[in-house]
Coordinates of C-alpha atoms in Angstrom, one line a residue:
X9 CA 0.0 0.0 -0.2
X10 CA 2.9 2.6 0.7
X11 CA 4.4 1.8 -2.4
X12 CA 1.4 2.1 -4.3
X13 CA 0.6 5.4 -2.5
X14 CA 3.8 6.6 -3.4
X15 CA 3.6 5.5 -7.0
X16 CA 0.1 7.4 -7.3
X17 CA 1.6 10.6 -5.9
X18 CA 4.6 10.3 -8.4
X19 CA 2.2 9.9 -11.2
X20 CA -0.1 12.6 -10.0
X21 CA 3.1 14.8 -10.0
X22 CA 4.1 13.9 -13.4
X23 CA 0.7 14.7 -14.9
X24 CA 0.3 17.9 -13.0
X25 CA 3.7 19.0 -14.4
X26 CA 3.0 17.7 -17.9
X27 CA -0.2 19.8 -17.9
X28 CA 1.5 22.9 -16.5
X29 CA 4.5 22.9 -18.7
X30 CA 2.2 22.0 -22.0
X31 CA 0.3 25.2 -21.4
X32 CA 3.4 27.2 -20.6
X33 CA 5.4 26.0 -23.7
X34 CA 2.3 26.8 -25.9
X35 CA 2.5 30.5 -24.4
X36 CA 6.3 30.8 -24.9
X37 CA 6.2 29.7 -28.3
X38 CA 3.4 32.0 -29.3
X39 CA 5.2 35.0 -27.3
X40 CA 8.7 34.4 -29.0
X41 CA 7.6 33.5 -32.6
X42 CA 4.1 34.6 -33.8
X43 CA 3.7 37.5 -31.3
X44 CA 7.2 39.1 -31.6
X45 CA 7.5 38.8 -35.2
X46 CA 3.9 39.8 -36.3
X47 CA 2.2 41.6 -33.4
X48 CA 4.6 43.4 -31.2
X49 CA 8.4 43.4 -30.2
X50 CA 8.1 44.7 -26.7
X51 CA 11.9 45.1 -26.2
X52 CA 12.3 46.5 -29.8
X53 CA 9.4 49.2 -29.1
X54 CA 11.2 50.0 -26.0
X55 CA 14.3 50.8 -27.8
X56 CA 12.3 52.8 -30.5
X57 CA 10.7 54.9 -27.8
X58 CA 14.2 55.8 -26.4
X59 CA 15.0 57.2 -29.9
X60 CA 11.9 59.2 -30.1
X61 CA 12.4 60.7 -26.7
X62 CA 16.1 61.1 -27.1
X63 CA 17.1 59.2 -24.0
X64 CA 19.8 56.6 -23.7
X65 CA 20.3 54.2 -21.0
X66 CA 23.1 52.7 -19.0
X67 CA 22.4 49.6 -17.0
X68 CA 24.7 48.0 -14.7
X69 CA 23.9 44.4 -13.5
X70 CA 27.3 43.9 -11.8
X71 CA 30.1 46.0 -10.9
X72 CA 31.9 45.6 -14.3
X73 CA 29.3 44.4 -16.5
X74 CA 26.2 46.0 -18.0
X75 CA 24.1 47.2 -21.1
X76 CA 24.0 50.5 -23.2
X77 CA 20.8 51.4 -25.0
X78 CA 21.5 54.1 -27.5
X79 CA 18.5 56.5 -27.9
X80 CA 20.1 59.8 -29.1
X81 CA 17.6 61.1 -31.6
X82 CA 19.0 61.6 -35.1
X83 CA 16.6 64.8 -35.4
X84 CA 17.0 68.4 -34.4
X85 CA 14.8 68.0 -31.6
X86 CA 12.7 65.3 -29.8
X87 CA 10.3 67.7 -28.1
X88 CA 7.7 68.2 -30.8
X89 CA 4.2 67.8 -31.8
X90 CA 2.6 64.6 -33.0
X91 CA 2.7 65.9 -36.8
X92 CA 6.4 66.9 -36.6
X93 CA 7.1 63.4 -35.1
X94 CA 5.2 61.9 -38.1
X95 CA 7.3 64.0 -40.3
X96 CA 10.6 63.0 -38.6
X97 CA 9.8 59.4 -38.8
X98 CA 9.0 59.7 -42.8
X99 CA 12.2 61.3 -43.1
X100 CA 13.9 58.4 -41.5
X101 CA 11.8 56.0 -43.9
X102 CA 13.1 58.1 -46.9
X103 CA 16.9 57.8 -45.7
X104 CA 17.2 61.5 -45.2
X105 CA 18.8 61.6 -41.7
X106 CA 21.7 59.5 -40.4
X107 CA 20.9 56.0 -38.9
X108 CA 19.9 55.5 -35.2
X109 CA 23.1 53.4 -34.3
X110 CA 25.9 54.6 -32.1
X111 CA 28.0 54.1 -35.2
X112 CA 26.3 56.3 -37.7
X113 CA 26.7 53.8 -40.3
X114 CA 24.7 51.0 -38.5
X115 CA 21.4 50.5 -36.8
X116 CA 22.9 49.0 -33.8
X117 CA 21.4 50.5 -30.6
X118 CA 21.8 47.9 -28.1
X119 CA 25.3 47.1 -26.5
X120 CA 26.7 44.8 -23.8
X121 CA 29.5 46.8 -22.0
X122 CA 32.5 45.8 -19.8
X123 CA 34.0 48.2 -17.7
X124 CA 37.6 48.6 -16.9
X125 CA 38.9 49.5 -13.4
X126 CA 39.4 53.2 -14.4
X127 CA 35.9 54.0 -15.6
X128 CA 34.5 52.0 -12.6
X129 CA 36.3 54.0 -10.3
X130 CA 35.3 57.2 -12.1
X131 CA 31.6 56.4 -12.1
X132 CA 31.9 55.3 -8.4
X133 CA 33.4 58.7 -7.5
X134 CA 30.7 60.7 -9.3
X135 CA 27.8 58.6 -8.0
X136 CA 29.2 58.8 -4.6
X137 CA 29.0 62.6 -4.7
X138 CA 25.4 62.5 -5.9
X139 CA 24.4 60.1 -3.0
X140 CA 26.3 62.4 -0.8
X141 CA 24.2 65.3 -1.5
X142 CA 21.2 63.1 -0.8
X143 CA 22.7 62.0 2.5
X144 CA 23.5 65.5 3.5
X145 CA 19.8 66.8 2.9
X146 CA 18.3 63.8 4.6
X147 CA 20.2 65.0 7.7
X148 CA 18.1 68.0 7.8
X149 CA 15.0 65.6 8.5
X150 CA 16.1 63.5 11.3
X151 CA 18.3 61.3 9.3
X152 CA 15.3 60.3 6.9
X153 CA 15.8 60.5 3.2
X154 CA 13.8 63.4 2.1
X155 CA 10.6 62.6 0.2
X156 CA 9.1 64.7 -2.5
X157 CA 7.3 67.0 -0.2
X158 CA 10.4 67.3 2.1
X159 CA 13.5 68.5 0.1
X160 CA 15.6 71.6 0.6
X161 CA 16.3 73.7 -2.4
X162 CA 20.2 73.4 -1.7
X163 CA 19.9 69.8 -1.4
X164 CA 18.2 69.5 -4.7
X165 CA 20.6 71.7 -6.4
X166 CA 23.5 69.8 -5.1
X167 CA 21.9 66.4 -6.3
X168 CA 21.0 67.9 -9.9
X169 CA 24.8 69.0 -10.2
X170 CA 26.2 65.8 -9.3
X171 CA 23.8 64.0 -11.5
X172 CA 24.8 66.4 -14.3
X173 CA 28.4 65.6 -13.7
X174 CA 27.7 61.9 -13.7
X175 CA 25.7 62.1 -17.0
X176 CA 28.5 64.3 -18.7
X177 CA 31.0 61.5 -17.7
X178 CA 28.8 58.8 -19.1
X179 CA 28.2 60.7 -22.3
X180 CA 31.9 61.3 -22.7
X181 CA 32.4 57.4 -22.5
X182 CA 29.8 57.0 -25.2
X183 CA 31.2 59.6 -27.6
X184 CA 34.8 58.1 -27.3
X185 CA 33.3 54.9 -28.5
X186 CA 31.1 56.5 -31.1
X187 CA 34.4 58.4 -32.5
X188 CA 36.2 55.1 -32.6
X189 CA 33.3 53.7 -34.5
X190 CA 33.5 50.2 -36.1
X191 CA 37.0 49.7 -34.7
X192 CA 35.7 49.4 -31.1
X193 CA 32.1 48.3 -31.7
X194 CA 32.4 44.5 -32.4
X195 CA 30.3 41.4 -32.0
X196 CA 31.1 38.9 -29.3
X197 CA 32.6 35.6 -30.7
X198 CA 30.1 33.1 -31.2
X199 CA 31.7 30.8 -28.1
X200 CA 31.7 33.5 -26.0
X201 CA 28.1 34.2 -26.3
X202 CA 27.5 30.6 -26.3
X203 CA 29.0 30.1 -23.1
X204 CA 28.5 33.6 -21.6
X205 CA 32.2 34.3 -21.3
X206 CA 33.6 37.5 -20.3
X207 CA 36.3 39.4 -22.4
X208 CA 39.8 39.8 -20.8
X209 CA 39.8 43.4 -19.2
X210 CA 43.0 43.2 -17.3
X211 CA 45.3 46.3 -18.3
X212 CA 42.4 47.5 -20.6
X213 CA 42.4 51.4 -20.8
X214 CA 38.8 51.8 -21.9
X215 CA 35.4 50.3 -21.6
X216 CA 34.6 47.7 -24.2
X217 CA 31.4 47.6 -26.2
X218 CA 29.8 44.5 -27.8
X219 CA 26.9 44.7 -30.2
X220 CA 23.9 42.9 -28.8
X221 CA 21.4 42.0 -31.3
X222 CA 19.5 39.7 -29.2
X223 CA 18.4 42.2 -26.5
X224 CA 20.0 40.5 -24.0
X225 CA 19.6 43.5 -21.5
X226 CA 16.2 41.5 -21.3
X227 CA 18.1 39.7 -18.6
X228 CA 17.7 42.5 -15.9
X229 CA 13.9 42.6 -16.6
X230 CA 11.4 40.0 -15.7
X231 CA 10.8 39.1 -19.2
X232 CA 14.5 37.7 -19.4
X233 CA 13.6 35.5 -16.3
X234 CA 10.5 33.6 -17.9
X235 CA 11.9 30.1 -17.4
X236 CA 13.1 30.7 -13.9
X237 CA 9.6 32.2 -13.1
X238 CA 7.8 29.2 -14.7
X239 CA 10.0 26.7 -13.0
X240 CA 9.1 28.3 -9.5
X241 CA 5.5 28.5 -10.5
X242 CA 5.4 24.9 -11.6
X243 CA 6.9 23.9 -8.2
X244 CA 4.2 25.9 -6.4
X245 CA 1.3 24.3 -8.6
X246 CA 2.7 20.8 -7.9
X247 CA 2.9 21.4 -4.1
X248 CA -0.6 22.8 -3.9
X249 CA -1.9 20.0 -6.3
X250 CA -0.6 17.4 -4.0
X251 CA -1.7 19.3 -0.7
X252 CA -5.2 20.0 -2.0
X253 CA -5.8 17.3 -4.6
X254 CA -7.6 19.7 -6.9
X255 CA -6.0 21.2 -9.9
X256 CA -8.4 24.1 -10.2
X257 CA -7.6 25.3 -6.6
X258 CA -3.9 24.5 -7.1
X259 CA -3.9 26.9 -10.2
X260 CA -5.7 29.7 -8.4
X261 CA -3.7 29.7 -5.5
X262 CA -0.5 29.7 -7.7
X263 CA -1.9 32.8 -9.7
X264 CA -2.5 34.6 -6.5
X265 CA 0.9 34.0 -5.2
X266 CA 2.5 35.0 -8.7
X267 CA 0.3 38.2 -8.6
X268 CA 1.2 39.2 -5.2
X269 CA 5.1 38.7 -5.9
X270 CA 4.7 40.8 -9.2
X271 CA 3.1 43.7 -7.0
X272 CA 5.9 43.3 -4.6
X273 CA 8.6 43.5 -7.2
X274 CA 6.9 46.6 -8.7
X275 CA 6.6 48.5 -5.5
X276 CA 10.4 47.6 -4.6
X277 CA 11.7 48.1 -8.1
X278 CA 10.3 51.6 -8.3
X279 CA 12.0 52.7 -5.2
X280 CA 15.2 50.9 -6.2
X281 CA 15.2 52.6 -9.9
X282 CA 14.6 56.0 -8.5
X283 CA 17.7 55.7 -6.1
X284 CA 19.9 54.1 -8.5
X285 CA 19.1 56.3 -11.6
X286 CA 18.8 59.5 -9.4
X287 CA 15.4 60.2 -11.0
X288 CA 12.5 61.4 -9.0
X289 CA 10.0 58.8 -8.7
X290 CA 7.4 61.3 -9.8
X291 CA 8.9 61.0 -13.4
X292 CA 8.5 57.1 -13.5
X293 CA 5.6 55.7 -15.2

């Protein structure tokens, strides 16, 4: 009887996982093939939005590694009416303006970045000054970080200046790469991409930019961890399936927990993004 009960549980686990992953794989295939190719490419649309807004983004997911999304507009100005924007897009279609890429001869806008020690040290110094301005301002409010209602004008001015210095430094890094052009903008060797190997940076005198045509920056977003999240949810589903003996109840509980975790991630992510990017949370949408 014990062997039979154990076998039944194993079969139950197998079939519950088979159902879960069958549904999940159908959704994944649809999202990564049909939807991306024929309906909408969310990551590609985000990069297009950056170009329209004339905004570039540095994303650092570790001390010496990150991504650069080049959104510098190829038009005279990005603050314009819808009619002007439509005209600008038409001039791009007609090839009357430079290409959007960091190298004016290409369309490559997404890059994987590896920082050298000197660049990281300079970044830490300028970011540290910006955070120092925030901390100094917070001391005036009993040690708590000033919120959007409580913040001295002097503290805000110091923060804006420090943030501007950081932006100028990052812009100089990008401009240096842009001037070097194709000699410094290279694609990672296939083996490095396959095994996720990092280039040798010892003794390097400048950061290295590698063209990223697969939008690998998704790794810092929930969309880049779909398989990890699916594995977590599948184990939750299996656990509640065995505990309740009901597929519907297990599915509902799993969905509720996933929604709660998504809500918590959104709340903490907004605060973290405002702190790390030095952008007031009121400007985050």
